Tab-separated table of C-alpha atoms and ligand atoms in Angstrom:
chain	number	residue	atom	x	y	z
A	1	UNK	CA	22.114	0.591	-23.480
A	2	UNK	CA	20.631	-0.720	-26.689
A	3	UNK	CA	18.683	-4.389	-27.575
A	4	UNK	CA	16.233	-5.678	-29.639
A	5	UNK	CA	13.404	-7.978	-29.322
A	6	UNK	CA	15.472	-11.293	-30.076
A	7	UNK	CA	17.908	-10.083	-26.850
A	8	UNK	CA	15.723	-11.082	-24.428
A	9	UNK	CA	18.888	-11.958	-22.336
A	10	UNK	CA	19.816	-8.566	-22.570
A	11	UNK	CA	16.023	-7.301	-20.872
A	12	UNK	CA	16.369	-9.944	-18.782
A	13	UNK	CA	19.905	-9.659	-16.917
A	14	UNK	CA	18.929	-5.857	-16.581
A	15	UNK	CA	15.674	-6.811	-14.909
A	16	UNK	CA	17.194	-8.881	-12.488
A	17	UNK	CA	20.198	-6.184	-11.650
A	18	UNK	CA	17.843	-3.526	-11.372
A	19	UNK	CA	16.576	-5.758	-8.371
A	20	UNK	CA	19.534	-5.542	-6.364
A	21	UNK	CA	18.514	-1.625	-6.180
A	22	UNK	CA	15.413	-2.366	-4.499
A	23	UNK	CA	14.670	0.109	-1.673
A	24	UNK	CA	12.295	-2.634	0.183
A	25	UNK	CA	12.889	-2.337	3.965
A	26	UNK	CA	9.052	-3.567	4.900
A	27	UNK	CA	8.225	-5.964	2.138
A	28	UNK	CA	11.586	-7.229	1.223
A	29	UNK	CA	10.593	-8.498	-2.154
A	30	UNK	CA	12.998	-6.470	-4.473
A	31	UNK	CA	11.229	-6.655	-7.662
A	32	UNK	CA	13.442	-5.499	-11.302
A	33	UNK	CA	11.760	-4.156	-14.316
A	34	UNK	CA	13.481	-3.434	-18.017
A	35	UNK	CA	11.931	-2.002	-20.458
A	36	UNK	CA	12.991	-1.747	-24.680
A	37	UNK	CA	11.886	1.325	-26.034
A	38	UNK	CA	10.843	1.088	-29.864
A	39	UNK	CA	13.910	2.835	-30.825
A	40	UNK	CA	15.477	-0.128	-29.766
A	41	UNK	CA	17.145	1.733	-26.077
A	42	UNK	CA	16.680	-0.741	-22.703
A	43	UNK	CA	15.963	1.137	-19.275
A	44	UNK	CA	15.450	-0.001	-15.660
A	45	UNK	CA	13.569	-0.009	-12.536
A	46	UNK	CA	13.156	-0.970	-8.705
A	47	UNK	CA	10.889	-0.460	-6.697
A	48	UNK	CA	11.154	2.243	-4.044
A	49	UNK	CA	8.650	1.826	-1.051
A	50	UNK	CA	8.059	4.204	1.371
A	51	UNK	CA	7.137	4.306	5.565
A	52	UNK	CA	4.084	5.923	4.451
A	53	UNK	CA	3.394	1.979	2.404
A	54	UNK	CA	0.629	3.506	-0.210
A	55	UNK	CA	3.752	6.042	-1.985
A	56	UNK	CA	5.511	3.145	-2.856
A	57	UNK	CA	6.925	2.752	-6.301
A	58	UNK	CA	6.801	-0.456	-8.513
A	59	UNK	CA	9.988	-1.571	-10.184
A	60	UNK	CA	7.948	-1.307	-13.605
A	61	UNK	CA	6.848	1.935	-12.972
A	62	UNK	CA	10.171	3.303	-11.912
A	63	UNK	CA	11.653	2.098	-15.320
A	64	UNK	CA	8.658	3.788	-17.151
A	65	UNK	CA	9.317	7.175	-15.379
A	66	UNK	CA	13.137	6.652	-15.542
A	67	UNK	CA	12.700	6.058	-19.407
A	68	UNK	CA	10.451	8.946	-19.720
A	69	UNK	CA	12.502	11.632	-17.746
A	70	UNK	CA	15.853	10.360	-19.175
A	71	UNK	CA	14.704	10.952	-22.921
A	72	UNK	CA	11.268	11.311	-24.368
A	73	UNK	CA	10.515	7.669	-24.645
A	74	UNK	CA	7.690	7.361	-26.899
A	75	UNK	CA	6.566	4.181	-26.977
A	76	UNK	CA	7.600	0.772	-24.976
A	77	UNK	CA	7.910	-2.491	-27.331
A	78	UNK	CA	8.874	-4.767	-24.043
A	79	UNK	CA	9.293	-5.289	-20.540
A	80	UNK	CA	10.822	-7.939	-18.544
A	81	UNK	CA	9.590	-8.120	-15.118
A	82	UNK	CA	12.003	-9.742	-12.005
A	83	UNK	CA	10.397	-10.960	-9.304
A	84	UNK	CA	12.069	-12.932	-6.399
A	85	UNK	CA	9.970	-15.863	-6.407
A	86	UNK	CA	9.280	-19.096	-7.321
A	87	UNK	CA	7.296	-18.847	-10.371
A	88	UNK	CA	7.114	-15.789	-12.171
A	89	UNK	CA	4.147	-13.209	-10.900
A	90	UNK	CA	2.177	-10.660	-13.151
A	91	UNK	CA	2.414	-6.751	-12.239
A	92	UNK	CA	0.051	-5.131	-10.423
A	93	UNK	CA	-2.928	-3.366	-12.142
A	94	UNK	CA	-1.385	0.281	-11.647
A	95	UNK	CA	1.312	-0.383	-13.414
A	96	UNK	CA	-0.538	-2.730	-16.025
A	97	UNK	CA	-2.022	0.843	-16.428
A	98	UNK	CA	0.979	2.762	-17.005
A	99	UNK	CA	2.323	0.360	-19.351
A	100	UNK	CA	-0.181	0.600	-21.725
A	101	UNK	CA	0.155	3.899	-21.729
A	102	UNK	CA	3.044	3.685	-23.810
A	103	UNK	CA	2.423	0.395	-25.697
A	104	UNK	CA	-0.620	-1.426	-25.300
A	105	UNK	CA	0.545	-4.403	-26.899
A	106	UNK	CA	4.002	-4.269	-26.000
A	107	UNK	CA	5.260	-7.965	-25.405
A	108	UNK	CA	5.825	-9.082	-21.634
A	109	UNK	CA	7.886	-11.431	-19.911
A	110	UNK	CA	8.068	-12.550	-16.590
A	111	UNK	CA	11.053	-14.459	-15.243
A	112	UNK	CA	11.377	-15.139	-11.396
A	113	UNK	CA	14.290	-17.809	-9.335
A	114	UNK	CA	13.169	-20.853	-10.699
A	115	UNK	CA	13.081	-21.722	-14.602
A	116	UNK	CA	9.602	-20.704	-15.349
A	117	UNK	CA	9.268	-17.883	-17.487
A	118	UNK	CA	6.110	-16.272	-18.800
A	119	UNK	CA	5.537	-15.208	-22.224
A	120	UNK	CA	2.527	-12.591	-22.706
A	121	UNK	CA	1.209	-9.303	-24.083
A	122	UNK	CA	0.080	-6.427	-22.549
A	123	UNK	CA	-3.409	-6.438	-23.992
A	124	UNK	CA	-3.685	-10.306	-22.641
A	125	UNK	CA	-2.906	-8.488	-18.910
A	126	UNK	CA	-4.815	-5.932	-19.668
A	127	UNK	CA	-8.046	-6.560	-21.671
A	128	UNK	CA	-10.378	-3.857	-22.432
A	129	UNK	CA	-7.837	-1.259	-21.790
A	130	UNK	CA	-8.863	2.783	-21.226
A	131	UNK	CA	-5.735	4.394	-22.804
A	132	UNK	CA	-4.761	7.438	-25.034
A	133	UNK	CA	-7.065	6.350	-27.612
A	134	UNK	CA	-10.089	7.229	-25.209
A	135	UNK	CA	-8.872	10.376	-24.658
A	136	UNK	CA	-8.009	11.067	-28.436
A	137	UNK	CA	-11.797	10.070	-29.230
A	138	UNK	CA	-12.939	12.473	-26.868
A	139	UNK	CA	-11.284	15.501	-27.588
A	140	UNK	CA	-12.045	14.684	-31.312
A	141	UNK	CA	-15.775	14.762	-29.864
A	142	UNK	CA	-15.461	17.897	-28.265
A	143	UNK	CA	-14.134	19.891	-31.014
B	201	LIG	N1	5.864	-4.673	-6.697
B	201	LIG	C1	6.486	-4.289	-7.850
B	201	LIG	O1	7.513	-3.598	-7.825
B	201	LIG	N2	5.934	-4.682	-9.032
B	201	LIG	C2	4.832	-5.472	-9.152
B	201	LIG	O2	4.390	-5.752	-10.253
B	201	LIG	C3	4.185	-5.992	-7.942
B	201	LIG	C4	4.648	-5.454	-6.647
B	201	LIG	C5	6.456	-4.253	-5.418
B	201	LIG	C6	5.672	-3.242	-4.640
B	201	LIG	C7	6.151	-3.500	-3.234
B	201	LIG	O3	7.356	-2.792	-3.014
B	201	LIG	C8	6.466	-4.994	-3.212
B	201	LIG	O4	6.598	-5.373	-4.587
B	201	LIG	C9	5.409	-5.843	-2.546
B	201	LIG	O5	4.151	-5.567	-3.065
């Protein structure tokens, strides 16, 4: 599926489908995550927990990997995270992590069951990033 960056609606009806996937017998908080490549193609993500609790999968992760295994993604311009609650919640810090792996100022938002939505960046979530650009630097050292 394709969208752009003024379809939120698009990100944001996949985020919450991708929910209804959720494998999430212990915590039962099914969590969604869509991404928009920069070529303008959406993917999505659950997460997937496990009985062994620390192998569990984010939803935002999942859509990362998904993206990545599916088709070279190279770069993320967006993700809309689903979370069943309230008022929208930030992603954790590993997958803060992975994100900016692939787009460290790739535009965020955070919708949830009530109205609230939040509006942000990655490098707001993630300030001070270490990234590919660290690792470009020091290989360009090392040579
Ligand atoms: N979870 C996500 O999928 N994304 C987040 O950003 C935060 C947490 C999942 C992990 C676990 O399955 C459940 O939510 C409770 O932490």
């Amino acid at each position: 599926m394709t969208a752009n960056l003024s379809d939120w609606t698009a990100l944001e009806r996949a985020a919450r489908q991708a929910a209804k996937n959720a494998y999430v017998p212990y915590s039962h908080f099914a969590v969604g995550a869509a991404i928009l490549t920069a070529d303008g193609t959406l993917y999505s993500g659950c997460n997937v927990e496990n009985a062994s609790f620390g192998l569990t999968n984010c939803a935002e992760r999942t859509a990362i990997f998904t993206a990545r295994a599916q088709g070279g993604m190279e770069e993320i311009a967006a993700v809309c995270v689903y979370t069943p609650t309230p008022e929208p919640t930030t992603p954790c810090g590993a997958c803060r992590q992975v994100l900016n792996e692939f787009g460290p100022a790739m535009r965020v938002r955070l919708i949830c069951d009530g109205d609230a939505v939040i509006d942000t960046t990655l490098d707001t979530l993630l300030p001070g990033a270490f990234g590919p650009k660290n690792m470009a630097e020091h290989r360009a050292r090392s040579e």
